[in-house]
Coordinates of C-alpha atoms in Angstrom, one line a residue:
M203 CA 31.8 -18.6 -51.9
K204 CA 29.3 -20.9 -50.2
R205 CA 31.3 -20.7 -47.0
I206 CA 31.1 -16.9 -47.1
I207 CA 27.4 -16.9 -47.7
Y208 CA 26.9 -19.5 -44.9
T209 CA 29.0 -17.3 -42.5
L210 CA 26.9 -14.2 -43.4
L211 CA 23.6 -16.0 -42.9
T212 CA 24.8 -17.3 -39.5
T213 CA 25.9 -13.9 -38.5
L214 CA 22.6 -12.3 -39.5
I215 CA 20.6 -15.0 -37.6
F216 CA 22.7 -14.5 -34.5
V217 CA 22.4 -10.7 -34.6
G218 CA 18.6 -10.9 -35.2
S219 CA 18.2 -13.3 -32.3
W220 CA 20.3 -11.1 -30.1
G221 CA 18.3 -8.0 -31.1
L222 CA 15.0 -9.8 -30.4
T223 CA 16.3 -10.9 -27.0
Q224 CA 17.4 -7.4 -26.2
A225 CA 14.0 -6.0 -27.2
Q226 CA 12.3 -8.3 -24.8
V227 CA 14.4 -7.0 -21.8
R228 CA 12.7 -4.1 -20.0
Q229 CA 15.3 -1.3 -19.4
L230 CA 14.6 0.3 -16.0
T231 CA 15.8 3.4 -14.3
M232 CA 14.7 4.0 -10.7
D233 CA 12.2 6.6 -11.7
N234 CA 10.7 4.3 -14.3
A235 CA 10.5 1.5 -11.7
V236 CA 8.6 3.9 -9.4
K237 CA 6.2 4.9 -12.2
L238 CA 5.5 1.3 -13.1
A239 CA 4.9 0.4 -9.4
L240 CA 2.4 3.2 -9.0
D241 CA 0.6 2.0 -12.1
K242 CA 0.7 -1.8 -11.6
N243 CA 1.1 -2.4 -7.8
R244 CA -2.0 -4.3 -6.6
D245 CA -1.8 -3.0 -3.0
L246 CA -2.1 0.5 -4.4
Q247 CA -5.0 -0.5 -6.7
V248 CA -6.8 -1.9 -3.6
A249 CA -6.2 1.3 -1.7
T250 CA -7.5 3.4 -4.6
L251 CA -10.7 1.3 -4.8
E252 CA -11.1 1.9 -1.0
T253 CA -11.1 5.7 -1.6
A254 CA -13.8 5.2 -4.2
K255 CA -15.8 3.2 -1.7
S256 CA -15.5 5.8 0.9
A257 CA -16.7 8.5 -1.5
Q258 CA -19.9 6.4 -2.0
K259 CA -20.3 6.3 1.8
V260 CA -20.6 10.1 1.7
V261 CA -23.3 9.8 -0.9
E262 CA -25.1 7.2 1.3
A263 CA -24.9 9.5 4.4
R264 CA -26.4 12.4 2.5
S265 CA -29.2 10.2 1.2
Y266 CA -30.6 10.0 4.8
A267 CA -31.5 13.7 4.6
L268 CA -33.4 13.2 1.4
P269 CA -37.0 12.0 0.9
N270 CA -37.7 8.3 0.9
V271 CA -40.3 7.3 -1.6
A272 CA -41.5 3.7 -1.9
G273 CA -44.2 2.0 -4.0
S274 CA -46.0 -1.1 -2.8
A275 CA -48.5 -3.5 -4.3
L276 CA -50.5 -6.3 -2.6
Y277 CA -52.7 -9.1 -3.9
Q278 CA -54.8 -11.3 -1.6
Y279 CA -57.2 -14.1 -2.3
Y280 CA -59.7 -14.9 0.4
F281 CA -60.9 -18.5 0.7
N282 CA -63.2 -17.1 3.4
K283 CA -64.1 -13.5 3.0
Q284 CA -63.6 -10.9 5.7
V285 CA -66.1 -10.8 8.5
S286 CA -67.7 -7.6 9.8
F287 CA -69.6 -7.3 13.1
L288 CA -72.8 -5.2 13.5
P289 CA -75.2 -4.7 16.4
G290 CA -77.9 -7.3 16.4
S291 CA -80.7 -4.7 16.3
F292 CA -79.8 -4.0 12.7
V293 CA -81.2 -7.4 11.7
G294 CA -83.8 -7.9 14.4
L295 CA -81.6 -9.6 17.0
P296 CA -81.5 -8.7 20.7
E297 CA -79.3 -5.7 21.6
N298 CA -76.8 -7.9 23.4
Q299 CA -76.0 -10.0 20.3
L300 CA -73.8 -9.1 17.3
A301 CA -74.5 -10.0 13.8
T302 CA -71.7 -11.1 11.4
F303 CA -71.5 -10.4 7.7
R304 CA -69.0 -11.5 5.1
V305 CA -68.1 -8.6 3.0
G306 CA -65.8 -7.8 0.1
G307 CA -64.6 -9.8 -2.8
S308 CA -62.5 -12.9 -3.0
N309 CA -59.8 -11.0 -4.9
A310 CA -58.3 -7.9 -3.1
L311 CA -55.7 -5.6 -4.7
I312 CA -54.0 -2.7 -2.9
G313 CA -51.4 -0.3 -4.4
G314 CA -49.9 2.8 -3.1
I315 CA -46.9 5.2 -2.9
A316 CA -45.6 6.3 0.5
A317 CA -43.1 9.1 1.2
T318 CA -41.1 10.1 4.2
Q319 CA -39.0 13.3 4.7
P320 CA -36.8 13.7 7.8
L321 CA -37.4 17.1 9.3
F322 CA -35.4 16.9 12.5
Q323 CA -32.9 14.1 13.0
P324 CA -29.7 15.4 14.6
G325 CA -27.8 12.2 13.8
I326 CA -28.0 12.8 10.0
K327 CA -25.7 15.9 10.1
S328 CA -23.1 14.1 12.2
G329 CA -23.3 11.1 9.9
I330 CA -22.6 13.2 6.8
K331 CA -19.7 14.8 8.6
A332 CA -18.4 11.5 9.8
A333 CA -18.5 10.0 6.2
Q334 CA -16.6 13.1 4.9
I335 CA -13.9 12.6 7.5
D336 CA -13.7 8.9 6.7
E337 CA -13.2 9.8 3.1
A338 CA -10.4 12.2 3.9
A339 CA -8.8 9.5 6.2
T340 CA -9.0 7.0 3.4
N341 CA -7.2 9.4 1.1
E342 CA -4.4 9.7 3.6
A343 CA -4.3 5.9 3.9
L344 CA -3.8 5.9 0.1
A345 CA -1.0 8.4 0.3
D346 CA 0.6 6.2 3.0
V347 CA 0.4 3.2 0.8
R348 CA 1.8 5.2 -2.1
A349 CA 4.8 6.4 0.0
S350 CA 5.4 2.8 1.2
I351 CA 5.4 1.5 -2.3
V352 CA 7.8 4.2 -3.6
T353 CA 10.1 3.4 -0.6
D354 CA 10.0 -0.3 -1.1
V355 CA 10.6 0.0 -4.9
K356 CA 13.6 2.2 -4.4
K357 CA 15.1 0.0 -1.7
A358 CA 14.5 -3.1 -3.9
Y359 CA 16.1 -1.3 -6.8
L360 CA 19.1 -0.5 -4.6
D361 CA 19.3 -4.1 -3.4
V362 CA 19.7 -5.2 -7.0
L363 CA 22.4 -2.6 -7.7
I364 CA 24.5 -3.4 -4.6
T365 CA 24.3 -7.1 -5.4
Q366 CA 25.5 -6.4 -9.0
E367 CA 28.3 -4.2 -7.7
Q368 CA 29.3 -6.9 -5.2
L369 CA 29.5 -9.4 -8.1
R370 CA 31.6 -7.0 -10.1
L371 CA 34.0 -6.5 -7.1
Q372 CA 34.2 -10.3 -6.7
Q373 CA 35.0 -10.7 -10.4
Q374 CA 37.7 -8.1 -10.1
S375 CA 39.2 -9.9 -7.1
I376 CA 39.2 -13.1 -9.0
A377 CA 40.9 -11.4 -11.9
R378 CA 43.6 -10.0 -9.7
N379 CA 44.1 -13.4 -8.0
E380 CA 44.2 -15.2 -11.4
Q381 CA 46.9 -12.7 -12.5
A382 CA 48.7 -13.5 -9.3
L383 CA 48.4 -17.2 -10.0
K384 CA 49.8 -16.6 -13.5
D385 CA 52.7 -14.6 -12.1
A386 CA 53.3 -17.3 -9.5
R387 CA 53.5 -20.0 -12.2
S388 CA 55.9 -17.8 -14.2
L389 CA 58.1 -17.2 -11.2
L390 CA 58.0 -20.9 -10.3
A391 CA 59.2 -21.7 -13.8
Q392 CA 62.0 -19.2 -13.3
G393 CA 62.9 -20.8 -10.0
R394 CA 62.1 -17.5 -8.1
A395 CA 59.0 -18.8 -6.3
S396 CA 58.1 -22.0 -4.4
R397 CA 55.5 -24.5 -5.4
V398 CA 53.6 -23.7 -2.2
D399 CA 53.1 -20.1 -3.4
T400 CA 51.6 -21.4 -6.6
L401 CA 49.3 -23.8 -4.7
R402 CA 48.2 -21.0 -2.4
A403 CA 47.4 -18.7 -5.3
F404 CA 45.4 -21.5 -7.0
V405 CA 43.4 -22.3 -3.8
T406 CA 42.7 -18.6 -3.3
V407 CA 41.2 -18.3 -6.8
E408 CA 39.1 -21.4 -6.4
N409 CA 37.8 -20.3 -3.0
L410 CA 36.5 -17.1 -4.6
R411 CA 34.4 -18.9 -7.2
P412 CA 31.5 -20.0 -4.9
A413 CA 30.9 -16.4 -4.0
I414 CA 30.3 -15.7 -7.7
I415 CA 27.7 -18.4 -7.8
Q416 CA 26.0 -17.0 -4.6
L417 CA 26.0 -13.4 -5.8
T418 CA 24.6 -14.4 -9.3
N419 CA 21.8 -16.3 -7.6
R420 CA 21.2 -13.4 -5.2
I421 CA 20.9 -11.0 -8.2
G422 CA 18.0 -13.2 -9.5
I423 CA 16.3 -13.2 -6.1
T424 CA 16.6 -9.4 -5.7
K425 CA 15.3 -8.8 -9.2
T426 CA 12.3 -11.1 -8.4
V427 CA 11.6 -9.0 -5.3
L428 CA 11.8 -5.8 -7.4
K429 CA 9.4 -7.2 -10.0
R430 CA 7.0 -8.3 -7.4
T431 CA 7.0 -4.9 -5.7
M432 CA 6.5 -3.2 -9.1
G433 CA 3.6 -5.6 -10.0
L434 CA 5.5 -7.0 -13.0
D435 CA 5.3 -10.6 -14.2
E436 CA 8.1 -12.6 -12.6
Q437 CA 9.0 -14.1 -16.0
E438 CA 9.7 -10.7 -17.5
A439 CA 13.4 -9.9 -17.9
I440 CA 14.6 -6.5 -16.6
E441 CA 17.9 -4.7 -16.8
L442 CA 18.7 -1.8 -14.5
Q443 CA 20.1 1.4 -16.0
D444 CA 21.1 3.4 -12.9
S445 CA 24.3 2.8 -11.0
L446 CA 25.2 2.8 -7.3
R447 CA 26.9 6.1 -6.8
Y448 CA 27.3 8.9 -4.3
D449 CA 26.8 12.4 -5.6
N450 CA 27.4 14.1 -2.2
P451 CA 24.1 16.1 -2.3
L452 CA 23.3 18.7 0.3
L453 CA 20.6 17.4 2.7
A454 CA 17.7 19.8 2.3
A455 CA 16.6 19.8 5.9
P456 CA 16.1 22.4 8.7
A457 CA 19.0 23.1 11.0
T458 CA 17.5 21.4 14.1
T459 CA 16.0 18.1 14.8
T460 CA 13.0 19.8 16.3
D461 CA 12.2 21.6 13.0
V462 CA 12.6 18.4 11.1
Y463 CA 10.2 16.7 13.6
F464 CA 7.5 19.3 13.1
E465 CA 7.9 19.0 9.3
A466 CA 7.4 15.2 9.6
V467 CA 4.4 15.4 11.9
Q468 CA 2.7 17.8 9.5
A469 CA 3.6 15.9 6.3
R470 CA 3.3 12.2 7.3
P471 CA 0.0 10.8 5.9
E472 CA -0.3 8.2 8.7
V473 CA -0.3 11.0 11.3
R474 CA -2.9 13.0 9.4
R475 CA -5.0 9.8 9.0
L476 CA -4.9 9.0 12.7
E477 CA -5.8 12.6 13.6
L478 CA -8.8 12.4 11.2
I479 CA -9.8 9.1 12.8
E480 CA -9.8 10.9 16.1
Q481 CA -12.2 13.5 14.6
L482 CA -14.3 10.7 13.2
N483 CA -14.6 9.1 16.6
R484 CA -15.8 12.5 18.0
E485 CA -18.5 12.5 15.4
Q486 CA -19.4 8.9 16.4
V487 CA -20.0 10.1 19.9
A488 CA -22.3 12.8 18.5
I489 CA -24.1 10.3 16.4
Q490 CA -24.8 8.0 19.4
T491 CA -25.8 11.0 21.6
A492 CA -28.3 12.0 19.0
E493 CA -30.1 8.7 19.5
R494 CA -31.5 10.3 22.8
Q495 CA -33.2 13.1 21.0
P496 CA -36.7 13.1 19.3
K497 CA -37.0 12.5 15.6
L498 CA -39.6 14.3 13.5
S499 CA -40.5 13.3 9.9
A500 CA -43.2 14.3 7.4
I501 CA -45.1 11.4 6.0
G502 CA -47.5 11.0 3.2
L503 CA -49.4 8.2 1.4
V504 CA -51.5 7.8 -1.8
Q505 CA -53.3 4.5 -1.9
S506 CA -55.8 2.8 -4.1
Q507 CA -57.6 -0.6 -3.6
S508 CA -60.2 -2.8 -5.1
Q509 CA -62.0 -6.0 -4.5
A510 CA -64.0 -8.4 -6.7
N511 CA -65.1 -11.9 -7.2
N512 CA -63.6 -12.2 -10.7
F513 CA -60.5 -11.4 -12.6
R514 CA -62.0 -8.8 -15.0
V515 CA -59.6 -6.1 -13.8
D516 CA -60.9 -3.6 -16.3
E517 CA -64.2 -3.6 -14.5
Y518 CA -62.7 -3.0 -11.1
K519 CA -63.4 0.2 -9.2
W520 CA -60.3 1.9 -7.8
P521 CA -61.1 4.4 -5.1
V522 CA -58.1 6.5 -4.0
S523 CA -57.2 7.6 -0.5
S524 CA -54.3 9.8 0.6
Y525 CA -53.0 11.7 3.6
L526 CA -50.1 13.9 4.8
G527 CA -48.9 14.0 8.4
L528 CA -46.1 14.4 10.9
Q529 CA -44.5 11.5 12.7
L530 CA -42.7 12.1 16.0
S531 CA -40.6 9.5 17.6
V532 CA -39.4 10.2 21.2
P533 CA -37.0 7.6 22.8
I534 CA -38.1 6.9 26.4
F535 CA -36.3 3.8 27.4
T536 CA -33.9 1.6 25.3
G537 CA -32.6 -0.7 28.0
F538 CA -29.4 1.4 28.5
R539 CA -28.4 0.5 24.9
T540 CA -27.9 4.1 23.9
N541 CA -25.8 4.9 27.0
S542 CA -23.6 1.9 26.4
R543 CA -23.0 2.9 22.8
I544 CA -22.1 6.5 23.8
Q545 CA -19.6 5.1 26.4
Q546 CA -18.1 2.8 23.7
A547 CA -17.7 5.7 21.3
Q548 CA -16.0 7.9 24.0
I549 CA -13.6 5.1 24.9
T550 CA -12.7 4.6 21.2
R551 CA -12.0 8.3 20.9
Q552 CA -9.7 8.2 24.0
Q553 CA -7.9 5.2 22.5
T554 CA -7.3 7.1 19.3
E555 CA -6.0 10.1 21.2
T556 CA -3.4 7.9 22.9
Q557 CA -2.5 6.3 19.5
V558 CA -1.9 9.8 18.0
A559 CA 0.4 10.8 20.9
N560 CA 2.2 7.5 20.6
L561 CA 2.7 7.8 16.8
K562 CA 4.1 11.3 17.2
E563 CA 6.7 10.0 19.7
I564 CA 7.5 7.2 17.2
V565 CA 7.9 9.8 14.5
R566 CA 10.3 11.8 16.7
A567 CA 12.4 8.7 17.2
Q568 CA 12.4 7.9 13.5
V569 CA 13.5 11.4 12.6
K570 CA 16.4 11.2 15.0
I571 CA 17.4 7.8 13.9
G572 CA 17.0 8.6 10.2
L573 CA 19.2 11.7 10.4
A574 CA 21.8 9.8 12.4
N575 CA 21.9 7.0 9.8
V576 CA 22.3 9.4 6.9
E577 CA 25.1 11.3 8.6
E578 CA 26.9 8.1 9.7
A579 CA 26.8 6.6 6.2
R580 CA 28.1 9.9 4.8
L581 CA 31.1 9.9 7.1
R582 CA 31.8 6.3 6.3
I583 CA 31.8 7.2 2.6
E584 CA 34.3 10.0 3.1
T585 CA 36.6 7.7 5.2
Q586 CA 36.4 4.7 2.7
R587 CA 37.2 6.9 -0.2
Q588 CA 40.6 7.6 1.3
T589 CA 41.0 4.0 2.4
I590 CA 40.5 2.8 -1.2
S591 CA 43.3 5.1 -2.5
V592 CA 45.7 3.8 0.2
A593 CA 44.7 0.2 -0.4
E594 CA 45.2 0.5 -4.2
L595 CA 48.6 2.0 -3.7
G596 CA 49.6 -0.7 -1.1
Y597 CA 48.4 -3.4 -3.5
R598 CA 50.5 -2.1 -6.4
I599 CA 53.6 -1.7 -4.2
T600 CA 53.2 -5.2 -2.7
R601 CA 52.7 -6.8 -6.1
D602 CA 55.8 -5.2 -7.5
R603 CA 57.8 -6.2 -4.4
W604 CA 56.5 -9.8 -4.7
K605 CA 57.5 -10.0 -8.4
Q606 CA 61.0 -8.9 -7.3
G607 CA 61.0 -11.5 -4.6
I608 CA 61.1 -9.0 -1.7
A609 CA 57.5 -9.6 -0.5
S610 CA 55.9 -12.9 0.4
R611 CA 52.9 -14.5 -1.1
L612 CA 51.1 -13.9 2.2
D613 CA 51.8 -10.2 1.9
M614 CA 50.4 -10.3 -1.6
S615 CA 47.2 -12.0 -0.3
D616 CA 46.8 -9.5 2.5
A617 CA 47.2 -6.6 0.2
E618 CA 44.6 -7.9 -2.3
L619 CA 42.2 -8.7 0.5
S620 CA 42.6 -5.2 2.0
L621 CA 41.8 -3.7 -1.4
T622 CA 38.8 -5.8 -1.9
Q623 CA 37.6 -5.1 1.6
A624 CA 38.1 -1.4 1.2
K625 CA 36.1 -1.3 -2.0
S626 CA 33.4 -3.5 -0.5
N627 CA 33.2 -1.2 2.6
Y628 CA 32.8 1.9 0.3
L629 CA 30.1 0.2 -1.7
Q630 CA 28.2 -0.8 1.5
A631 CA 28.5 2.8 2.8
V632 CA 27.1 4.2 -0.4
Y633 CA 24.3 1.7 -0.3
D634 CA 23.6 2.5 3.3
Y635 CA 23.6 6.2 2.5
L636 CA 21.1 5.8 -0.4
T637 CA 18.8 3.6 1.5
A638 CA 19.0 5.9 4.6
T639 CA 18.0 8.9 2.5
V640 CA 15.1 6.9 0.9
S641 CA 13.9 6.0 4.4
L642 CA 14.4 9.5 5.7
D643 CA 12.2 10.9 2.8
K644 CA 9.4 8.6 4.0
V645 CA 10.0 9.5 7.6
L646 CA 9.7 13.2 6.8
G647 CA 6.6 12.7 4.6
R648 CA 8.4 14.0 1.5
I649 CA 7.2 11.2 -0.8
K650 CA 4.0 12.4 -2.6

């Protein structure tokens, strides 16, 4: 009875520990991995903050068109009071002499409020427009970062899947060779096989084991890369739920490469961003050109001041003065600084135009290469499907012939190697197709 109770308790503890371990493993589909990355990836968080900063730049640009009001206060203590000069005749001196008088108090206080309102400053409008364009360009940069993260996560997810499948294929190969070793030993015992065949089978099995170690380690590495891309802690355990499979979907793309190219140019965020930067550079030219034009502002001031020889502030007199006026600033000569800035802005605009043209040519090449990669991988999949069927049939026939003593051990090894290679080639073709479609989605700007 005690033994039964002990066994039950041990089983419950094991099941509980296993359940706790399972609960700590994050189960991930590819869609879940993408969602986690969009929520936790630090590069995306930085890009999102950049859009918030660019929005504040628009607010800053608009503020230059609003009134600027500033208060000021000044306290001065005079060790020697201010001096005023009067004609000498006022105090009985000759006309050619001046009389000096020290006036005012030792303590002087001045306070006021000044206001400035731009009335005509052409650069302000261009500055606001430039800030708005910069905000739009930053949003496109965010979309580009988002598309890159989605692409990287999907590719990292597929890297884990193919490594796991390669491990599974290697384990199947070992299982087949272990069975062949078992059969060789049985035939050796019956006197129907040589000792050399048994040794070859043993060596073949042992030669496959290092690949298991390598693939197991590679799975850990690819999972680390995936977790890093998603923004997860590297210590967190994950388990992938999707499998590496080919569903033979129809490629939803226009019939011609030209149509696909135009779709990509219109949808790619980096193209739109560079076009916006080109517009931004045009506004920068306008901003620098505006520095040549006059600037007109309305100005006003309300000021009060007082002086005394003591600190009894409540007894001070505070006369108030105020004015309103117009301030006109006309640039006459700036040492060619303005002309140089205009030329710099124009050169920058020309550089951006060249970059836009170059990027469009790059997109054209990427579209052509992307479509070719998808089609090439699809054709390889169709070919390898048939090859696997033939290799499986050949392996079964060779194994039966070997058991009957008709085929050699070398024939058996070749058949097993051909089967493993056929499955590996099919697996690689499926992986290449899936990664090519992920890359093509990014090339065409379909990742939102």
